[in-house]
Coordinates of C-alpha atoms in Angstrom, one line a residue:
Chain F
M1 CA 0.0 0.0 0.0
V2 CA 2.8 2.4 1.0
Q3 CA 4.6 1.5 -2.2
F4 CA 1.5 2.2 -4.3
L5 CA 1.1 5.6 -2.6
F6 CA 4.7 6.4 -3.2
A7 CA 4.4 5.5 -6.9
L8 CA 1.3 7.6 -7.1
L9 CA 3.1 10.5 -5.5
C10 CA 6.0 10.2 -8.0
V11 CA 3.5 10.3 -10.9
V12 CA 1.7 13.3 -9.5
M13 CA 5.1 15.1 -8.8
G14 CA 6.3 14.3 -12.2
T15 CA 3.2 15.7 -13.8
A16 CA 3.4 18.8 -11.7
T17 CA 7.0 19.3 -12.7
A18 CA 6.2 18.9 -16.3
V19 CA 3.4 21.5 -16.0
E20 CA 5.7 23.8 -14.1
N21 CA 8.5 23.6 -16.7
P22 CA 7.0 24.7 -20.0
L23 CA 9.3 25.3 -22.9
T24 CA 11.6 28.3 -22.6
A25 CA 11.8 31.0 -25.3
K26 CA 15.1 29.7 -26.6
Q27 CA 13.7 26.1 -26.8
I28 CA 10.7 27.4 -28.7
L29 CA 13.0 29.3 -31.1
Q30 CA 15.3 26.3 -31.6
K31 CA 12.2 24.1 -32.4
M32 CA 11.1 26.8 -34.8
T33 CA 14.5 26.8 -36.6
K34 CA 14.3 23.0 -36.9
A35 CA 10.6 23.1 -38.1
M36 CA 11.4 25.7 -40.7
E37 CA 14.2 23.5 -42.1
L38 CA 12.3 20.2 -42.0
S39 CA 8.7 21.1 -42.8
D40 CA 6.9 21.4 -46.1
Y41 CA 4.5 24.2 -45.7
Q42 CA 2.8 26.9 -47.6
G43 CA 0.5 29.9 -47.0
T44 CA -0.2 33.5 -47.7
V45 CA 2.2 35.9 -46.1
V46 CA 2.0 39.7 -45.8
F47 CA 5.2 41.7 -45.7
L48 CA 5.3 45.2 -44.2
K49 CA 8.8 46.4 -44.9
N50 CA 10.5 49.6 -45.9
D51 CA 7.1 51.3 -45.6
K52 CA 5.6 49.0 -48.2
L53 CA 2.9 46.3 -47.8
E54 CA 3.1 43.2 -50.0
A55 CA 1.1 40.0 -49.9
M56 CA 2.6 36.9 -51.4
K57 CA 2.1 33.2 -51.6
Y58 CA 4.8 31.3 -49.7
F59 CA 6.0 27.8 -50.3
H60 CA 8.7 25.9 -48.3
T61 CA 9.8 22.5 -49.4
K62 CA 12.5 20.2 -48.2
A63 CA 14.1 18.4 -51.1
K64 CA 17.4 16.6 -51.2
D65 CA 18.4 17.7 -47.7
K66 CA 18.1 21.3 -48.8
G67 CA 15.2 23.6 -48.1
Q68 CA 13.7 25.7 -50.8
E69 CA 11.7 28.8 -50.3
R70 CA 9.4 30.2 -53.0
L71 CA 7.5 33.4 -53.0
V72 CA 4.9 34.2 -55.7
S73 CA 3.6 37.8 -55.8
L74 CA -0.2 38.3 -55.5
N75 CA 0.1 41.9 -56.7
S76 CA 1.9 43.6 -59.6
P77 CA 4.6 43.4 -60.7
P78 CA 4.0 39.6 -61.1
R79 CA 7.1 37.8 -60.0
E80 CA 8.4 34.7 -58.4
I81 CA 11.4 34.5 -56.1
V82 CA 13.1 31.2 -55.2
R83 CA 15.8 30.7 -52.6
N84 CA 17.9 27.6 -52.8
S85 CA 20.4 27.7 -49.9
D86 CA 22.2 31.0 -50.4
E87 CA 21.1 31.5 -54.0
I88 CA 18.1 33.7 -54.8
K89 CA 16.5 33.8 -58.2
C90 CA 13.8 36.3 -59.1
L91 CA 11.7 36.0 -62.2
Y92 CA 9.8 39.0 -63.5
K93 CA 7.0 37.3 -65.4
L94 CA 6.1 40.1 -67.7
T95 CA 9.6 40.8 -68.9
R96 CA 10.8 37.1 -68.5
Q97 CA 13.8 38.6 -66.7
V98 CA 15.6 36.5 -64.2
I99 CA 17.8 38.0 -61.5
V100 CA 20.2 35.8 -59.6
E101 CA 21.9 36.7 -56.4
H102 CA 24.0 35.0 -53.7
R103 CA 23.2 35.8 -50.1
P104 CA 25.2 33.5 -47.9
Y105 CA 24.2 35.5 -44.8
E106 CA 20.4 35.0 -45.1
H107 CA 18.4 31.8 -44.7
S108 CA 14.8 32.7 -44.9
F109 CA 12.4 35.3 -46.3
I110 CA 10.3 35.0 -43.2
V111 CA 12.6 35.2 -40.2
D112 CA 16.3 34.5 -39.6
V113 CA 17.1 33.2 -36.2
P114 CA 20.7 32.2 -35.4
K115 CA 21.3 28.6 -34.3
N116 CA 23.4 29.4 -31.3
L117 CA 21.1 31.6 -29.2
D118 CA 23.3 31.4 -26.1
A119 CA 25.8 33.5 -28.0
L120 CA 23.2 36.3 -28.0
D121 CA 22.8 36.4 -24.2
T122 CA 24.9 39.5 -23.9
S123 CA 22.7 41.4 -26.3
Y124 CA 19.2 40.1 -25.9
D125 CA 16.7 38.7 -23.3
F126 CA 14.4 36.0 -24.6
E127 CA 11.1 35.5 -23.0
V128 CA 7.7 33.9 -23.7
I129 CA 5.3 36.7 -23.0
G130 CA 2.1 34.9 -23.8
E131 CA 0.0 33.0 -26.3
E132 CA -2.0 34.5 -29.1
D133 CA -3.8 33.2 -32.2
V134 CA -2.3 34.1 -35.6
A135 CA -4.3 33.1 -38.6
M136 CA -6.4 31.1 -36.2
M137 CA -3.4 29.1 -35.0
P138 CA -2.6 29.2 -31.2
S139 CA 0.9 30.5 -31.0
F140 CA 3.6 31.3 -28.5
V141 CA 4.6 34.9 -28.4
V142 CA 8.4 35.1 -27.9
N143 CA 9.8 38.5 -27.0
I144 CA 13.4 39.2 -28.0
K145 CA 14.3 42.3 -26.0
P146 CA 17.6 44.1 -26.5
K147 CA 19.7 44.7 -23.4
D148 CA 20.8 48.1 -24.7
D149 CA 19.6 50.8 -27.2
F150 CA 21.8 49.6 -30.1
R151 CA 19.1 47.4 -31.6
Y152 CA 15.4 47.0 -32.0
I153 CA 12.9 44.8 -30.1
R154 CA 11.6 41.8 -31.9
K155 CA 8.7 39.5 -31.4
I156 CA 8.0 36.2 -33.1
W157 CA 4.7 34.3 -32.9
I158 CA 5.3 30.6 -33.2
A159 CA 2.5 28.1 -33.8
K160 CA 2.1 25.7 -30.9
E161 CA 1.1 22.9 -33.2
H162 CA 4.1 22.7 -35.5
F163 CA 6.4 25.4 -34.3
L164 CA 6.5 27.3 -37.5
P165 CA 6.7 31.1 -37.4
M166 CA 3.3 32.7 -38.0
K167 CA 4.3 36.3 -37.5
A168 CA 7.4 38.3 -36.8
A169 CA 7.6 42.0 -36.0
V170 CA 10.3 44.5 -35.3
Y171 CA 9.6 47.4 -33.0
D172 CA 11.5 50.6 -32.3
L173 CA 12.6 51.4 -28.8
S174 CA 9.3 53.2 -28.1
G175 CA 7.3 50.1 -29.2
I176 CA 6.2 51.4 -32.7
V177 CA 6.0 48.6 -35.3
L178 CA 8.6 49.1 -38.0
E179 CA 8.4 45.8 -39.9
Q180 CA 6.0 42.9 -39.9
V181 CA 5.8 39.6 -41.7
V182 CA 2.6 37.7 -41.0
F183 CA 0.9 34.6 -42.3
T184 CA -2.8 35.0 -43.0
E185 CA -3.2 31.3 -43.6
M186 CA -0.9 28.3 -43.6
Q187 CA -1.0 24.7 -44.5
V188 CA 1.6 22.2 -43.5
N189 CA 1.9 19.6 -46.2
N190 CA 2.5 15.9 -45.8
K191 CA 2.8 15.2 -49.5
P192 CA 6.2 14.7 -51.2
A193 CA 8.2 17.8 -51.6
D194 CA 8.6 17.4 -55.4
Q195 CA 4.9 17.6 -55.9
A196 CA 4.6 20.6 -53.5
T197 CA 7.0 22.8 -55.5
E198 CA 6.2 23.5 -59.0
T199 CA 8.2 26.6 -59.8
T200 CA 7.7 28.4 -63.1
L201 CA 11.2 29.7 -62.7
A202 CA 13.2 28.2 -65.5
E203 CA 16.9 27.6 -65.3
P204 CA 18.8 30.5 -66.9
T205 CA 19.3 30.0 -70.6
T206 CA 22.6 31.7 -70.5
P207 CA 25.6 30.8 -68.3
S208 CA 25.0 32.0 -64.8
N209 CA 27.1 35.1 -64.3
D210 CA 25.1 35.5 -61.2
G211 CA 26.4 38.2 -59.0
T212 CA 28.5 35.9 -56.8
P213 CA 30.6 38.1 -54.6
A214 CA 33.9 38.7 -56.1
S215 CA 35.4 38.4 -52.7
S216 CA 33.7 37.4 -49.5
D217 CA 36.4 35.9 -47.4
S218 CA 37.8 38.6 -45.3
S219 CA 36.9 42.2 -44.4
N220 CA 40.6 42.9 -44.0
Q221 CA 40.6 43.5 -47.7
A222 CA 38.2 46.4 -47.4
A223 CA 39.5 49.8 -47.9
F224 CA 38.2 50.8 -44.5
E225 CA 38.2 49.6 -40.9
V226 CA 35.3 49.6 -38.5
T227 CA 37.0 50.5 -35.3
A228 CA 33.9 50.8 -33.0
L229 CA 31.3 48.1 -33.0
P230 CA 28.3 48.0 -30.7
P231 CA 28.4 45.0 -28.2
G232 CA 27.5 41.7 -29.9
F233 CA 28.0 42.9 -33.5
K234 CA 30.5 41.0 -35.7
Q235 CA 31.7 41.3 -39.2
I236 CA 30.2 38.4 -41.1
F237 CA 30.6 39.2 -44.8
F238 CA 32.7 41.2 -47.2
S239 CA 32.4 41.8 -50.9
R240 CA 34.0 44.2 -53.4
K241 CA 32.0 44.5 -56.6
P242 CA 30.0 47.1 -58.6
L243 CA 26.7 47.9 -57.1
H244 CA 25.4 50.5 -59.4
Q245 CA 25.2 50.6 -63.2
S246 CA 28.9 51.2 -63.5
D247 CA 32.1 49.3 -63.2
Q248 CA 33.2 51.1 -60.1
P249 CA 33.6 48.6 -57.3
V250 CA 32.0 49.2 -53.9
D251 CA 33.3 47.7 -50.7
H252 CA 30.6 46.1 -48.6
V253 CA 31.1 44.8 -45.0
L254 CA 28.1 43.3 -43.3
L255 CA 27.9 43.4 -39.6
S256 CA 25.4 41.4 -37.5
D257 CA 24.5 40.6 -33.9
G258 CA 22.5 37.6 -34.9
F259 CA 19.2 39.4 -35.5
A260 CA 20.0 42.9 -36.6
S261 CA 22.4 43.6 -39.4
V262 CA 24.2 46.6 -40.6
S263 CA 25.9 47.2 -43.9
V264 CA 28.9 49.5 -44.4
Y265 CA 29.6 50.6 -47.9
L266 CA 32.5 52.6 -49.2
E267 CA 32.9 53.9 -52.8
T268 CA 34.7 56.8 -54.5
K269 CA 32.6 59.9 -54.3
K270 CA 31.0 60.7 -57.7
A271 CA 32.2 63.9 -59.3
D272 CA 28.8 64.5 -60.8
S273 CA 26.5 64.6 -57.8
T274 CA 23.4 65.2 -60.0
R275 CA 23.5 61.6 -61.3
D276 CA 21.1 59.4 -59.3
S277 CA 20.7 62.2 -56.8
P278 CA 22.8 60.7 -54.1
L279 CA 21.7 61.4 -50.6
P280 CA 23.6 64.1 -48.7
E281 CA 25.7 63.5 -45.6
G282 CA 23.7 62.8 -42.5
I283 CA 21.1 60.4 -41.2
H284 CA 18.3 59.0 -43.3
S285 CA 15.6 56.5 -42.7
V286 CA 13.1 54.2 -44.4
G287 CA 11.0 51.8 -42.4
A288 CA 13.2 50.0 -39.9
I289 CA 16.3 51.0 -41.8
N290 CA 18.4 53.9 -40.7
S291 CA 21.5 55.0 -42.5
M292 CA 24.2 57.5 -42.2
I293 CA 26.4 59.0 -44.9
R294 CA 29.8 60.4 -44.3
I295 CA 32.4 61.7 -46.7
L296 CA 35.9 60.4 -45.9
A297 CA 38.6 62.0 -48.1
D298 CA 37.3 61.4 -51.7
S299 CA 35.1 58.5 -50.6
Q300 CA 31.5 58.2 -49.6
L301 CA 30.8 56.0 -46.6
T302 CA 27.3 54.7 -46.1
V303 CA 26.2 52.7 -43.0
L304 CA 22.7 51.3 -43.0
G305 CA 20.8 48.7 -41.2
E306 CA 17.6 47.8 -39.3
V307 CA 18.9 49.4 -36.1
P308 CA 18.3 52.7 -34.4
A309 CA 19.8 55.8 -35.9
S310 CA 22.2 56.1 -33.0
T311 CA 23.7 52.8 -33.8
V312 CA 24.5 53.6 -37.5
K313 CA 25.9 56.9 -36.3
F314 CA 28.1 55.1 -33.7
I315 CA 29.4 52.7 -36.4
A316 CA 29.8 55.3 -39.1
E317 CA 31.8 57.6 -36.7
G318 CA 34.2 54.7 -36.0
V319 CA 35.1 54.0 -39.6
K320 CA 38.6 54.8 -40.7
L321 CA 40.1 54.6 -44.1
R322 CA 42.7 51.8 -44.3
H323 CA 44.1 52.8 -47.7
P324 CA 42.7 54.7 -50.7
A325 CA 39.2 53.6 -51.6
P326 CA 38.7 51.2 -54.5
Chain A
M1 CA -47.3 83.7 -34.5
Y2 CA -46.5 81.2 -37.2
D3 CA -44.2 83.7 -38.9
E4 CA -42.2 83.9 -35.7
I5 CA -42.0 80.1 -35.4
N6 CA -40.9 79.9 -39.1
Q7 CA -38.3 82.5 -38.5
N8 CA -37.1 80.6 -35.4
I9 CA -36.8 77.4 -37.4
S10 CA -34.8 79.2 -40.0
R11 CA -32.6 80.6 -37.4
L12 CA -32.2 77.2 -35.8
V13 CA -31.2 75.7 -39.1
D14 CA -28.7 78.5 -39.5
G15 CA -27.4 78.0 -36.0
D16 CA -28.4 81.5 -35.0
L17 CA -31.1 80.6 -32.4
G18 CA -30.4 81.2 -28.8
H19 CA -30.4 78.3 -26.3
V20 CA -33.6 79.3 -24.5
E21 CA -35.5 79.9 -27.8
T22 CA -34.1 76.6 -29.1
L23 CA -35.6 74.7 -26.1
D24 CA -38.9 76.5 -26.5
L25 CA -39.0 75.7 -30.2
L26 CA -38.1 72.0 -29.6
K27 CA -40.9 71.8 -27.1
K28 CA -43.3 73.1 -29.6
M29 CA -42.0 70.7 -32.3
Q30 CA -42.5 67.8 -29.9
S31 CA -46.3 68.2 -30.1
D32 CA -46.5 69.4 -33.6
D33 CA -45.6 67.1 -36.5
A34 CA -46.1 69.9 -39.0
L35 CA -43.4 71.9 -37.4
K36 CA -41.1 68.9 -37.5
H37 CA -41.6 68.5 -41.2
K38 CA -41.1 72.2 -41.7
M39 CA -37.8 72.0 -39.9
S40 CA -36.8 69.1 -42.1
R41 CA -37.8 71.1 -45.3
Y42 CA -35.9 74.2 -44.1
H43 CA -32.9 72.1 -43.5
A44 CA -33.0 70.6 -46.9
I45 CA -33.6 73.9 -48.6
S46 CA -30.7 75.5 -46.7
Q47 CA -28.4 72.6 -47.6
A48 CA -29.4 72.7 -51.3
L49 CA -28.8 76.4 -51.5
K50 CA -25.4 76.2 -49.9
T51 CA -24.0 73.0 -51.4
D52 CA -24.7 70.4 -54.0
Q53 CA -25.1 67.8 -51.3
Y54 CA -28.1 66.8 -49.4
Y55 CA -28.5 64.6 -46.4
Q56 CA -31.7 64.0 -44.6
V57 CA -32.2 64.9 -41.0
S58 CA -34.9 62.8 -39.5
T59 CA -37.9 64.8 -38.3
D60 CA -38.1 62.8 -35.0
F61 CA -34.3 63.0 -34.4
S62 CA -34.6 64.8 -31.1
H63 CA -37.6 62.6 -30.1
K64 CA -35.6 59.4 -30.7
I65 CA -32.8 60.7 -28.5
F66 CA -35.3 61.6 -25.8
Q67 CA -36.9 58.2 -26.0
A68 CA -33.5 56.5 -26.0
I69 CA -32.5 58.4 -22.9
Q70 CA -35.7 57.5 -21.2
Q71 CA -35.2 53.8 -22.0
E72 CA -31.7 53.9 -20.5
P73 CA -31.5 51.2 -17.8
A74 CA -31.3 52.5 -14.3
Y75 CA -28.0 51.9 -12.6
L76 CA -28.5 51.2 -8.9
L77 CA -25.3 52.9 -7.8
P78 CA -25.1 54.6 -4.5
Q79 CA -26.0 58.2 -5.1
L80 CA -26.5 61.2 -2.9
K81 CA -30.1 62.3 -2.9
P82 CA -30.8 66.0 -3.2
Q83 CA -32.6 66.7 0.0
N84 CA -34.4 69.9 -0.8
L85 CA -36.2 68.7 -3.8
T86 CA -39.7 67.2 -3.6
P87 CA -40.4 64.2 -5.9
P88 CA -42.5 66.1 -8.4
L89 CA -39.8 68.8 -8.6
Q90 CA -37.1 66.1 -9.1
D91 CA -39.1 64.6 -12.0
K92 CA -39.5 68.0 -13.5
T93 CA -35.8 68.7 -13.2
S94 CA -34.9 65.4 -14.8
R95 CA -37.3 66.0 -17.7
R96 CA -35.7 69.4 -18.2
K97 CA -32.3 67.7 -18.3
L98 CA -33.6 65.3 -20.9
Y99 CA -34.9 68.1 -23.0
A100 CA -31.6 69.9 -22.7
V101 CA -29.7 66.8 -23.8
A102 CA -32.1 66.2 -26.7
A103 CA -31.9 69.9 -27.7
S104 CA -28.1 69.9 -27.5
S105 CA -28.0 66.8 -29.7
L106 CA -30.1 68.5 -32.3
V107 CA -28.1 71.6 -32.2
A108 CA -24.9 69.5 -32.5
A109 CA -26.4 67.7 -35.5
V110 CA -27.2 71.1 -37.2
L111 CA -23.8 72.4 -36.3
V112 CA -22.1 69.3 -37.7
G113 CA -24.1 69.7 -40.9
Q114 CA -23.0 73.3 -41.1
G115 CA -19.4 72.3 -40.5
L116 CA -19.6 69.9 -43.4
R117 CA -21.1 72.5 -45.7
E118 CA -18.4 75.0 -44.8
K119 CA -15.7 72.7 -46.0
P120 CA -14.3 73.5 -49.4
S121 CA -17.0 72.7 -51.9
R122 CA -14.9 70.3 -54.0
N123 CA -15.9 67.3 -52.0
T124 CA -18.2 67.3 -49.0
F125 CA -17.5 63.7 -48.2
E126 CA -13.8 63.0 -48.0
T127 CA -12.5 59.5 -48.6
V128 CA -10.8 58.2 -45.5
S129 CA -8.2 55.6 -46.3
A130 CA -6.6 53.4 -43.8
S131 CA -3.1 52.4 -44.7
A132 CA -0.8 50.2 -42.6
V133 CA 2.4 52.0 -42.7
P134 CA 5.0 52.3 -40.0
Q135 CA 5.3 55.6 -38.4
Q136 CA 8.7 56.2 -39.8
S137 CA 8.9 57.6 -43.3
L138 CA 11.1 57.6 -46.4
P139 CA 14.7 58.7 -46.3
T140 CA 15.7 62.3 -46.2
A141 CA 18.7 64.5 -45.6
L142 CA 18.8 65.4 -42.0
A143 CA 20.8 68.1 -40.5
Q144 CA 20.4 67.0 -36.9
S145 CA 21.1 63.6 -35.3
N146 CA 17.7 63.2 -33.5
P147 CA 15.9 60.7 -35.7
A148 CA 12.5 61.4 -34.3
K149 CA 12.6 65.0 -35.8
Q150 CA 14.3 64.0 -39.0
R151 CA 11.9 62.0 -41.0
K152 CA 10.5 63.3 -44.3
S153 CA 9.5 61.4 -47.4
P154 CA 11.4 62.1 -50.6
P155 CA 11.7 59.2 -53.0
L156 CA 14.5 56.7 -52.5
S157 CA 17.6 57.6 -54.5
A158 CA 18.9 54.9 -56.9
Q159 CA 22.1 54.7 -54.8
F160 CA 20.2 54.1 -51.6
N161 CA 18.1 51.5 -53.3
D162 CA 21.2 49.7 -54.5
Y163 CA 22.5 49.7 -50.9
L164 CA 19.2 48.5 -49.6
Q165 CA 19.1 45.7 -52.1
A166 CA 22.6 44.6 -51.2
H167 CA 21.7 44.7 -47.5
N168 CA 18.6 42.5 -47.3
N169 CA 16.0 40.7 -49.4
S170 CA 13.2 43.3 -48.8
V171 CA 13.5 44.5 -52.4
Y172 CA 12.1 41.2 -53.5
T173 CA 9.1 41.3 -51.1
N174 CA 8.2 45.0 -51.5
G175 CA 7.5 44.9 -55.2
E176 CA 10.4 47.0 -56.5
A177 CA 10.0 46.7 -60.3
N178 CA 13.1 48.6 -61.4
F179 CA 16.0 47.1 -59.5
H180 CA 18.8 45.1 -60.9
P181 CA 22.1 47.0 -60.8
Y182 CA 23.4 44.9 -57.9
A183 CA 22.3 41.5 -58.9
K184 CA 23.4 40.7 -62.4
V185 CA 20.8 39.8 -65.0
A186 CA 21.5 36.2 -65.7
A187 CA 19.0 35.4 -68.4
Y188 CA 16.1 36.4 -70.5
G189 CA 13.7 33.6 -70.9
R190 CA 12.6 33.0 -74.4
E191 CA 9.3 31.3 -75.2

């Protein structure tokens, strides 16, 4: 009898412990990353970015150990965008024009969450702040709160059923929404991936001279040095290649703290300032993106990213020329 | 007598009638349907003369408000009773208050109507559009470093667009039709 009572007590205690220890925010985010990689799902997603609202059909398939994302626009201009690993292809259906890019530093159109969340502990607090329905799916609300004023607040709504992201939002430090990505409906497919993805995006008919970074190994090759970085930010990517419709190369260093990213560009200042109406020196903003332009000798430095204006200012003021600009 | 009432209705429609006279007129209109209809006609004429627009004010507008107030449920909240008022007097006071509220509502309706008419005549009814845009706006040159005071909305420069495109994938999702200097055009599909 005593043994029975003891066993019953253990079961009750075990149940109670399980109830008292729900998933942590980091565990939910890790499950989300995994679910995003391994699930075949599709839905309608609305992007509110850079002050523009766009609704698109989204498809994610897992084929041959590689995830593929596909976006099909619901509004003009009709286009289809496909991401295979770090390669993005965009087809403009009216002109039949295909644009190919390599973005090794991005993994999803919906939300990018670093795999090692513990490394972000110095910059962010992670907390489950509640549960809400998104597109009629009960979801965890994970708050990613910065520990300083160098970055924005983020929230991710993750479906309790399959741990896929239903909504992601970026807020400024006063709580105003700057960017949002939200599913209005989602279906998780069980059918084979090859049937799920039927892209109209044809393979390029010409050899793929596809904008692969001319150099992406080390930012030491850049003509400038970023001497002051906000805590948690690291240099993750460097390229030197033409950005505009000219052959003039532009140095591009990408900084990231895992969630927020900042690009630093340096190019020779144009003699004819009327062409393309370049922005003057100072701080500029669009949506969540803030930027700062500085003139260093005969070069123009532009720092931009989805971070507060004070952060781009801090980074821009710490940039020094290493040697003459490209 | 009727000339005076007609004049008062006209003044009420024009918003020129005093408070006491308005109350008096409304009392009379309560018991006289002909007056109510006259009020409605005057209002329509006034509107037609001043604008191309017409919107009907119901003749029993004030009556409906009066009825609605009377049908309000009684909330049994603790309340201090006025001690010097006898019950009939209290009733009279409350009726006066109701008349006052109804009259104020009618005057407010007339004033709102006038306000609408006084707007530029191009469009009496303005389209209200809701747009989901963040509170920050498009880029601009800013002399100061305080971002909150710096936001204006000139178009994005081509250079800024190029930088934005190189920075993240939002150019694909926000419908930019004319970008491609950063990513090289790999192919033109031929059907």
